[in-house]
Amino acid sequence: MALMTRRNALILGGIGVAGMAIGGTVFAATRPGVGSGSGDPGGGQDFLEPAELRSTNGRLAATLTPARQQVTLAGRDVSALSYNGGVPGPTLRVRAGDTLSVSLRNGLTDPSNLHVHGLHVSPENNGDNMFVSVAAGDTFDYEYVLPANHPPGVYWYHPHAHGSVADQVFGGLYGAIIVEDPVPIAASRERVLVISDITFTGVGDIAAATAHEIMSGREGELVLVNGQLNPTLAARPGERERWRIVNACVSRYLRLRLDGQRMSLLAIDSGRFESAQEMEEIVLAPGNRADLLVTVSAGTAVLRSLAFDRGASGGMMGGGSGTPVDVDLATLTVAGKAGEALEQIPTQPVPRDLRATTVSARRELVFAMGMGGGMGGGMMSATINGRVFDASRIDTTVQFDSVEEWLLTNTSTLDHPLHLHVWPMQIVEEGGQPVRTVKWQDVVNVPANGSVRVRVAFEDFSGRSVYHCHILDHEDSGMMGVIDAYPPWV
Ligand code: C2O
Ligand code: CU
Ligand code: CU
């Protein structure tokens, strides 16, 4: 591989800049490893959480102002994009049945908009409408009405202005949404962990992606938890913590381990399991979330993301030499006198299962990547069923209140995580094998040269929305389609 990676470029370019003082801060322009802990200027600090906004009496009215700001990320003062001055933006805590109003004041110099990822709300009008564009300097008032039976769990928000989604998310625009449990699950404490990745230039700006990185899906050199490098968490033996984890990375898959501690997984995305699943390892594709209970015992444990092979050009971005790397995300220290014992993890409602349901339509989505097509040749194409995104075209028309089965086929050598807005997907078959358990997700990984079968109930909300690859560079390149769920009275 003759291509020079960004890391090499940064190290070479960094020689002249290392130690240069900018605004009183000395930037270490070269980085020996990714989040490797020791030697990282930003590592080892106490874990911080985003600001929190909570609904009261069925309402949460929030203002989100995306803007370029000076923020502290990975322990450095940098110029990044942020909602309300923080990276991540504030955590929004709501309940089923609530109305969430968000006034989006676009303080950026480019158009933006807002998407509430995973929420089961209307895609129309001033709901979760992907066809709204909010010009620089403009304000748009969104209103999301959560159904009374909205699933509890971890969701998130981020911009969705086609063509600049990856840049805006990479730049720092993301935040968590928690839909609270109707019946609380006892925990010693709760933590929100928004995981993102980012690359800085030597002078503390956010690095732009190269054409090659866009093709693979850019991976940042630094992997952050709530904007921090390898922060430190403290707990007492026997405690049970609730971790709400969001993979807000543009393209990076997280293969999470917490060796020596007990992880009980309540849900991926909105898909709450009937009983918590004991896990050694949890894989989150970009956009996925984990709702997790961690029962701790004495000692020090490191939350790590292990190397993940997401296809031919994917691995190359991680290590710069074709060798993907493991990343330390956070360090948990458990010591002191035993915490209070908690009651058993309660069982959850039996999840819905569409496997025995009559399917009214079947269709196939084919994910493909290639070179060529473009004027100068050498242009990347990223398509679904041979087409790139066109907001004025409807690619998939489904009947409201019907159940469909979709075969997701990937003919490329990279994984593509498919995300469908509004309506969650039940995974019924993976790699030709039936899935034995009930698995509901809103981002479903379609492996390189592989396939997955899902079922979707198009109910509660009609209207136009989108599905796309959640490698946001691919989405911006056109790997997105428009879906219209039309009501029977039309
Ligand atoms: Cu999280 Cu359409 O995206
Ligand atoms: Cu989404
Ligand atoms: Cu993709």
Coordinates of C-alpha atoms and ligand atoms in Angstrom, one line a residue:
M1 CA 0.0 0.0 0.0
A2 CA 1.8 3.0 -1.3
L3 CA -0.7 5.5 0.0
M4 CA 0.6 7.7 2.8
T5 CA -1.8 7.6 5.7
R6 CA -2.9 10.6 7.6
R7 CA -0.9 9.5 10.6
N8 CA 2.3 9.3 8.7
A9 CA 1.5 12.6 7.1
L10 CA 0.9 14.1 10.5
I11 CA 4.1 12.7 12.0
L12 CA 6.1 14.0 9.1
G13 CA 4.3 17.3 9.0
G14 CA 4.4 17.5 12.8
I15 CA 8.2 17.7 13.1
G16 CA 8.1 21.4 12.3
V17 CA 5.2 22.1 14.6
A18 CA 5.9 20.0 17.6
G19 CA 6.0 22.1 20.7
M20 CA 4.6 25.2 19.0
A21 CA 2.5 27.2 21.5
I22 CA -0.9 28.3 20.3
G23 CA -3.0 30.4 22.6
G24 CA -0.9 29.3 25.6
T25 CA -1.4 25.6 24.9
V26 CA 1.5 23.4 23.7
F27 CA 0.3 20.9 21.2
A28 CA 1.9 17.6 20.9
A29 CA 1.6 17.3 17.1
T30 CA 2.7 13.7 16.9
R31 CA 1.0 10.8 18.6
P32 CA 2.6 7.5 19.1
G33 CA -0.5 5.5 19.6
V34 CA -4.3 5.8 19.6
G35 CA -5.6 6.4 23.1
S36 CA -2.8 4.4 24.5
G37 CA -3.2 5.9 27.9
S38 CA 0.3 6.6 29.1
G39 CA 1.9 9.5 27.4
D40 CA -1.4 10.9 26.3
P41 CA -1.7 14.4 27.5
G42 CA -5.4 14.1 27.9
G43 CA -5.5 10.6 29.5
G44 CA -6.3 9.6 33.0
Q45 CA -8.6 12.5 34.0
D46 CA -11.8 12.0 35.9
F47 CA -14.7 10.9 33.8
L48 CA -16.9 13.7 32.8
E49 CA -20.5 13.6 31.5
P50 CA -22.3 15.9 29.1
A51 CA -24.8 18.4 30.5
E52 CA -28.3 17.0 31.0
L53 CA -31.8 18.3 30.1
R54 CA -34.7 16.4 31.5
S55 CA -38.4 16.5 30.7
T56 CA -41.0 17.6 33.3
N57 CA -44.7 17.1 33.1
G58 CA -44.5 15.4 29.7
R59 CA -42.4 18.1 28.0
L60 CA -38.9 19.0 27.3
A61 CA -38.2 22.2 25.4
A62 CA -34.5 22.5 24.5
T63 CA -32.5 24.9 22.3
L64 CA -29.6 23.4 20.4
T65 CA -27.1 25.8 18.9
P66 CA -24.5 24.1 16.6
A67 CA -21.5 26.4 16.2
R68 CA -17.8 26.4 15.8
Q69 CA -16.3 26.9 19.3
Q70 CA -13.1 26.6 21.3
V71 CA -13.6 23.4 23.3
T72 CA -11.4 21.0 25.3
L73 CA -11.2 17.7 23.5
A74 CA -8.7 15.0 24.4
G75 CA -7.2 17.4 26.9
R76 CA -6.4 20.1 24.3
D77 CA -8.0 23.4 23.5
V78 CA -9.2 23.0 19.9
S79 CA -11.6 24.6 17.5
A80 CA -14.4 22.1 17.0
L81 CA -18.1 22.0 16.2
S82 CA -20.4 21.8 19.2
Y83 CA -24.0 22.0 20.4
N84 CA -24.3 24.6 23.1
G85 CA -20.6 24.7 23.7
G86 CA -20.1 21.1 24.7
V87 CA -18.8 18.0 22.9
P88 CA -21.0 15.9 23.2
G89 CA -24.0 18.1 23.3
P90 CA -26.4 17.9 26.2
T91 CA -28.1 14.6 27.0
L92 CA -31.8 14.8 26.5
R93 CA -33.8 12.7 29.0
V94 CA -37.4 12.1 28.1
R95 CA -40.2 9.5 28.7
A96 CA -42.6 7.6 26.5
G97 CA -45.6 9.9 25.8
D98 CA -43.5 13.1 26.1
T99 CA -43.3 15.9 23.6
L100 CA -39.7 16.9 22.9
S101 CA -39.4 20.4 21.3
V102 CA -36.0 21.4 20.0
S103 CA -35.3 24.8 18.6
L104 CA -32.3 24.4 16.3
R105 CA -30.3 27.7 16.0
N106 CA -27.8 27.1 13.2
G107 CA -24.7 29.0 14.3
L108 CA -22.6 27.2 11.7
T109 CA -21.5 28.8 8.4
D110 CA -23.1 25.9 6.5
P111 CA -26.6 24.4 6.3
S112 CA -27.5 21.9 9.0
N113 CA -30.5 20.2 10.5
L114 CA -31.4 17.7 13.2
H115 CA -32.1 14.0 13.3
V116 CA -33.2 12.1 16.4
H117 CA -31.6 8.7 15.6
G118 CA -33.7 5.7 16.6
L119 CA -36.7 7.6 18.0
H120 CA -40.0 6.1 16.7
V121 CA -41.6 9.5 15.8
S122 CA -43.2 11.1 12.8
P123 CA -40.9 11.8 9.9
E124 CA -43.1 14.6 8.6
N125 CA -43.5 18.4 8.9
N126 CA -41.5 19.6 11.8
G127 CA -41.0 16.1 13.2
D128 CA -37.9 13.9 12.3
N129 CA -37.9 15.3 8.8
M130 CA -34.8 14.6 6.8
F131 CA -35.8 17.0 4.0
V132 CA -35.6 20.1 6.2
S133 CA -32.5 22.2 5.6
V134 CA -31.7 25.0 8.1
A135 CA -29.6 27.6 6.5
A136 CA -26.6 29.2 8.4
G137 CA -28.0 31.7 10.9
D138 CA -31.6 30.4 10.7
T139 CA -33.7 28.7 13.4
F140 CA -36.0 25.8 13.0
D141 CA -38.4 24.5 15.6
Y142 CA -38.7 20.7 15.7
E143 CA -41.4 18.9 17.7
Y144 CA -41.2 15.2 18.4
V145 CA -44.2 13.4 20.0
L146 CA -43.2 10.1 21.5
P147 CA -45.9 7.5 21.5
A148 CA -47.1 6.3 24.9
N149 CA -45.5 2.9 24.3
H150 CA -42.2 4.2 22.9
P151 CA -39.5 1.7 23.8
P152 CA -37.1 2.9 26.6
G153 CA -33.4 3.0 25.9
V154 CA -30.5 4.9 24.4
Y155 CA -30.9 7.1 21.3
W156 CA -29.0 10.0 20.0
Y157 CA -29.1 13.1 17.8
H158 CA -26.9 14.5 15.1
P159 CA -27.1 16.6 11.9
H160 CA -28.3 15.1 8.7
A161 CA -27.7 17.6 6.0
H162 CA -26.8 15.4 3.0
G163 CA -23.2 15.9 1.8
S164 CA -21.9 17.3 5.1
V165 CA -23.1 14.8 7.7
A166 CA -19.7 13.1 8.1
D167 CA -17.9 16.4 8.5
Q168 CA -20.4 17.8 11.0
V169 CA -20.5 14.7 13.1
F170 CA -16.7 14.2 12.9
G171 CA -16.4 17.9 13.9
G172 CA -18.2 17.3 17.2
L173 CA -22.0 17.5 16.6
Y174 CA -23.7 14.6 18.5
G175 CA -25.5 14.0 21.8
A176 CA -27.4 11.3 23.6
I177 CA -31.1 10.9 24.1
I178 CA -32.4 8.6 26.9
V179 CA -35.9 7.4 27.0
E180 CA -36.3 6.5 30.7
D181 CA -37.6 3.1 31.8
P182 CA -41.2 3.0 32.8
V183 CA -40.2 0.8 35.8
P184 CA -36.7 1.8 37.0
I185 CA -33.9 -0.8 36.9
A186 CA -31.9 -0.6 40.2
A187 CA -28.3 0.6 39.7
S188 CA -25.7 2.2 41.9
R189 CA -25.2 5.0 39.3
E190 CA -25.8 5.7 35.7
R191 CA -23.3 7.0 33.2
V192 CA -23.6 8.2 29.6
L193 CA -20.7 7.3 27.4
V194 CA -20.7 8.9 24.0
I195 CA -17.9 7.4 22.0
S196 CA -16.5 9.4 19.0
D197 CA -13.3 9.7 17.1
I198 CA -11.5 12.7 15.7
T199 CA -8.3 13.7 14.1
F200 CA -6.6 17.1 14.8
T201 CA -4.1 18.9 12.6
G202 CA -0.9 20.1 14.2
V203 CA -2.5 23.4 15.0
G204 CA -5.6 22.1 16.7
D205 CA -8.1 22.2 13.9
I206 CA -10.1 19.2 12.8
A207 CA -8.5 17.3 9.9
A208 CA -10.3 17.1 6.6
A209 CA -10.8 13.6 5.1
T210 CA -8.9 12.6 2.0
A211 CA -10.7 11.0 -1.0
H212 CA -9.3 7.7 0.1
E213 CA -10.6 8.1 3.6
I214 CA -14.0 9.0 2.3
M215 CA -14.1 5.8 0.3
S216 CA -13.2 3.6 3.3
G217 CA -15.0 5.8 5.8
R218 CA -12.8 8.0 7.9
E219 CA -11.6 6.8 11.3
G220 CA -10.2 9.4 13.6
E221 CA -6.8 8.9 15.2
L222 CA -8.2 9.7 18.7
V223 CA -11.1 7.8 20.2
L224 CA -12.9 9.8 22.8
V225 CA -15.4 9.1 25.6
N226 CA -17.5 12.2 26.2
G227 CA -14.6 14.2 24.6
Q228 CA -12.0 12.7 26.8
L229 CA -9.1 10.3 26.2
N230 CA -9.1 7.3 28.5
P231 CA -10.8 8.9 31.5
T232 CA -10.9 7.3 34.9
L233 CA -14.1 5.9 36.5
A234 CA -14.3 4.9 40.2
A235 CA -16.7 2.4 41.8
R236 CA -16.9 0.2 44.8
P237 CA -16.9 -3.7 44.8
G238 CA -20.3 -5.2 44.2
E239 CA -21.8 -2.1 42.7
R240 CA -23.9 -2.2 39.5
E241 CA -23.6 0.6 37.1
R242 CA -25.8 1.4 34.2
W243 CA -23.8 2.4 31.1
R244 CA -25.6 4.1 28.2
I245 CA -23.1 3.8 25.3
V246 CA -23.5 5.5 21.9
N247 CA -21.2 4.8 18.9
A248 CA -21.1 8.3 17.4
C249 CA -18.0 7.5 15.3
V250 CA -18.4 8.4 11.6
S251 CA -17.1 5.0 10.4
R252 CA -15.4 3.2 13.3
Y253 CA -16.8 0.0 14.6
L254 CA -16.5 -0.6 18.4
R255 CA -15.7 -4.0 19.6
L256 CA -16.0 -3.4 23.3
R257 CA -14.5 -5.5 26.1
L258 CA -14.2 -4.9 29.8
D259 CA -12.2 -7.9 30.9
G260 CA -12.5 -8.8 34.6
Q261 CA -15.9 -7.2 35.0
R262 CA -19.4 -8.5 34.4
M263 CA -21.4 -7.0 31.5
S264 CA -25.1 -7.6 31.3
L265 CA -26.6 -6.2 28.1
L266 CA -30.1 -4.9 28.4
A267 CA -30.5 -3.8 24.8
I268 CA -28.9 -2.8 21.5
D269 CA -30.7 0.3 20.1
S270 CA -34.4 0.1 21.0
G271 CA -34.2 -3.7 21.1
R272 CA -34.6 -4.5 24.8
F273 CA -34.1 -8.2 25.6
E274 CA -36.5 -10.1 27.8
S275 CA -33.6 -10.9 30.1
A276 CA -30.2 -9.3 30.2
Q277 CA -27.5 -11.0 28.1
E278 CA -24.2 -11.8 29.8
M279 CA -21.5 -10.6 27.3
E280 CA -17.8 -10.8 26.9
E281 CA -17.7 -8.5 23.9
I282 CA -20.2 -6.1 22.4
V283 CA -19.9 -4.9 18.8
L284 CA -21.4 -1.6 17.9
A285 CA -21.5 -0.5 14.3
P286 CA -21.5 3.3 13.7
G287 CA -24.9 4.6 15.0
N288 CA -25.6 1.6 17.3
R289 CA -26.1 2.0 21.1
A290 CA -25.7 -0.4 24.0
D291 CA -27.7 -0.2 27.2
L292 CA -25.6 -2.1 29.7
L293 CA -25.3 -3.1 33.3
V294 CA -21.8 -3.5 34.7
T295 CA -21.5 -5.4 38.0
V296 CA -18.1 -4.6 39.3
S297 CA -15.5 -6.4 41.4
A298 CA -12.3 -5.1 43.0
G299 CA -9.4 -4.3 40.6
T300 CA -8.7 -2.1 37.6
A301 CA -10.3 -2.9 34.3
V302 CA -9.9 -1.1 31.0
L303 CA -12.8 -0.6 28.6
R304 CA -11.2 -1.4 25.3
S305 CA -12.3 -1.4 21.7
L306 CA -10.5 -4.2 19.9
A307 CA -9.5 -4.2 16.3
F308 CA -12.4 -4.9 14.0
D309 CA -12.1 -6.1 10.4
R310 CA -14.7 -4.3 8.4
G311 CA -13.3 -5.2 5.0
A312 CA -10.5 -4.6 2.5
S313 CA -9.7 -0.9 2.8
G314 CA -11.3 -0.6 6.3
G315 CA -8.5 -2.1 8.3
M316 CA -5.9 0.0 6.7
M317 CA -7.2 3.2 8.2
G318 CA -6.9 2.0 11.7
G319 CA -3.2 1.3 11.9
G320 CA -1.7 3.0 8.9
S321 CA 0.1 -0.3 8.0
G322 CA -2.8 -2.6 7.4
T323 CA -2.7 -3.6 11.1
P324 CA -5.8 -2.5 13.0
V325 CA -5.1 -1.5 16.6
D326 CA -6.8 -1.9 20.0
V327 CA -7.8 1.3 21.8
D328 CA -8.1 2.0 25.5
L329 CA -11.3 4.0 26.0
A330 CA -11.7 4.3 29.8
T331 CA -10.2 2.9 33.0
L332 CA -12.4 1.6 35.7
T333 CA -11.0 1.4 39.2
V334 CA -13.0 -0.6 41.7
A335 CA -11.8 -0.3 45.3
G336 CA -13.0 0.5 48.8
K337 CA -15.7 -1.0 51.0
A338 CA -18.4 -3.0 49.3
G339 CA -21.3 -1.1 47.7
E340 CA -24.8 -1.8 48.7
A341 CA -26.4 -4.9 47.3
L342 CA -29.0 -4.4 44.7
E343 CA -32.1 -6.4 43.8
Q344 CA -32.0 -8.8 40.8
I345 CA -32.2 -7.4 37.3
P346 CA -35.9 -7.4 36.6
T347 CA -37.1 -9.2 33.5
Q348 CA -38.4 -7.0 30.7
P349 CA -41.6 -7.3 28.6
V350 CA -41.5 -10.1 26.0
P351 CA -40.3 -8.4 22.8
R352 CA -42.5 -8.5 19.8
D353 CA -41.5 -11.2 17.2
L354 CA -42.4 -10.7 13.5
R355 CA -41.1 -14.1 12.4
A356 CA -44.6 -15.7 12.4
T357 CA -46.3 -12.6 10.9
T358 CA -47.6 -12.6 7.3
V359 CA -45.3 -10.6 5.1
S360 CA -47.0 -8.4 2.6
A361 CA -44.0 -7.5 0.5
R362 CA -40.4 -8.7 0.0
R363 CA -37.6 -6.6 -1.5
E364 CA -33.9 -6.6 -1.8
L365 CA -31.5 -3.7 -1.2
V366 CA -28.1 -4.2 -2.8
F367 CA -25.2 -2.2 -1.5
A368 CA -22.4 -1.7 -4.0
M369 CA -19.2 0.3 -4.3
G370 CA -17.1 1.0 -7.3
M371 CA -14.8 3.3 -9.1
G372 CA -15.6 5.1 -12.3
G373 CA -18.7 6.8 -13.5
G374 CA -17.6 10.3 -12.6
M375 CA -16.3 12.8 -15.2
G376 CA -12.6 12.4 -14.6
G377 CA -13.0 8.7 -13.9
G378 CA -11.6 7.5 -10.6
M379 CA -14.7 8.8 -8.8
M380 CA -16.1 6.6 -6.1
S381 CA -19.6 5.4 -6.4
A382 CA -21.6 4.2 -3.3
T383 CA -25.0 2.9 -4.3
I384 CA -28.1 1.1 -3.1
N385 CA -29.8 -0.9 -5.9
G386 CA -27.4 0.9 -8.4
R387 CA -28.5 4.4 -7.6
V388 CA -27.1 7.3 -5.6
F389 CA -29.3 9.4 -3.4
D390 CA -31.7 11.8 -4.9
A391 CA -33.9 13.7 -2.5
S392 CA -36.5 14.2 -5.2
R393 CA -37.0 10.5 -6.0
I394 CA -38.8 7.9 -4.0
D395 CA -36.9 4.6 -4.1
T396 CA -39.1 2.5 -1.9
T397 CA -42.8 2.8 -1.5
V398 CA -44.3 0.7 1.3
Q399 CA -47.9 0.4 2.5
F400 CA -48.6 1.9 5.9
D401 CA -49.5 -0.8 8.5
S402 CA -47.9 -3.6 6.6
V403 CA -45.0 -5.9 7.5
E404 CA -42.2 -6.3 4.9
E405 CA -39.2 -8.5 4.6
W406 CA -36.0 -7.0 3.2
L407 CA -32.9 -8.9 2.1
L408 CA -29.9 -6.7 2.5
T409 CA -27.1 -7.8 0.2
N410 CA -23.6 -6.4 0.1
T411 CA -21.6 -6.9 -3.1
S412 CA -18.6 -4.8 -1.9
T413 CA -15.5 -5.6 0.1
L414 CA -16.4 -3.3 2.9
D415 CA -19.1 -3.7 5.6
H416 CA -22.1 -1.4 5.4
P417 CA -24.2 -0.8 8.4
L418 CA -27.8 -0.1 7.2
H419 CA -29.8 2.3 9.2
L420 CA -33.6 2.8 8.6
H421 CA -35.2 5.9 10.2
V422 CA -38.5 5.7 12.2
W423 CA -39.2 2.0 12.0
P424 CA -36.9 -0.5 13.7
M425 CA -35.8 -3.7 12.0
Q426 CA -36.0 -7.2 13.4
I427 CA -33.0 -9.3 12.2
V428 CA -34.3 -12.7 11.1
E429 CA -31.4 -14.2 9.2
E430 CA -27.7 -13.6 9.1
G431 CA -25.4 -15.1 6.5
G432 CA -28.1 -17.4 5.4
Q433 CA -28.7 -18.8 8.9
P434 CA -31.9 -18.1 10.9
V435 CA -31.5 -15.9 14.0
R436 CA -32.6 -17.9 17.1
T437 CA -33.3 -14.9 19.3
V438 CA -35.4 -11.8 19.0
K439 CA -33.1 -9.0 17.8
W440 CA -34.4 -5.5 17.1
Q441 CA -32.0 -2.8 15.9
D442 CA -32.1 0.3 13.9
V443 CA -28.6 -0.1 12.5
V444 CA -27.9 -3.6 11.1
N445 CA -24.4 -4.5 9.8
V446 CA -24.4 -6.0 6.3
P447 CA -20.9 -7.7 6.1
A448 CA -18.7 -7.4 3.1
N449 CA -19.9 -9.9 0.4
G450 CA -22.6 -11.0 2.9
S451 CA -26.3 -10.7 3.5
V452 CA -28.8 -10.1 6.3
R453 CA -32.6 -10.5 6.3
V454 CA -34.8 -8.2 8.3
R455 CA -38.5 -7.6 8.9
V456 CA -40.1 -4.2 9.4
A457 CA -43.5 -3.2 10.6
F458 CA -44.4 0.1 8.9
E459 CA -46.8 1.3 11.5
D460 CA -47.8 4.3 13.7
F461 CA -46.3 6.8 11.3
S462 CA -46.6 7.3 7.6
G463 CA -44.6 9.6 5.4
R464 CA -41.3 10.1 3.7
S465 CA -38.0 9.2 5.3
V466 CA -34.7 7.6 4.5
Y467 CA -32.5 4.5 4.9
H468 CA -28.7 4.7 4.4
C469 CA -25.3 3.3 5.3
H470 CA -24.3 4.7 8.7
I471 CA -20.7 5.0 7.6
L472 CA -21.5 8.7 7.2
D473 CA -18.9 9.2 4.5
H474 CA -20.8 6.6 2.4
E475 CA -24.1 8.3 3.2
D476 CA -22.7 11.6 2.0
S477 CA -21.5 9.9 -1.1
G478 CA -25.0 8.8 -2.0
M479 CA -25.5 5.4 -0.3
M480 CA -29.0 6.4 0.8
G481 CA -32.5 5.9 -0.4
V482 CA -35.9 7.6 0.1
I483 CA -38.8 5.5 1.6
D484 CA -42.4 6.5 1.5
A485 CA -44.9 4.8 3.8
Y486 CA -48.2 5.9 2.3
P487 CA -51.4 5.8 4.3
P488 CA -54.3 3.7 3.0
W489 CA -56.5 6.8 2.6
V490 CA -54.3 8.3 0.0
Ligands
C2O1 CU1 -27.9 8.3 12.7 CU2 -30.0 8.8 9.2 O1 -28.8 8.6 10.9
CU2 CU -31.2 7.8 12.2
CU3 CU -21.2 1.9 3.7

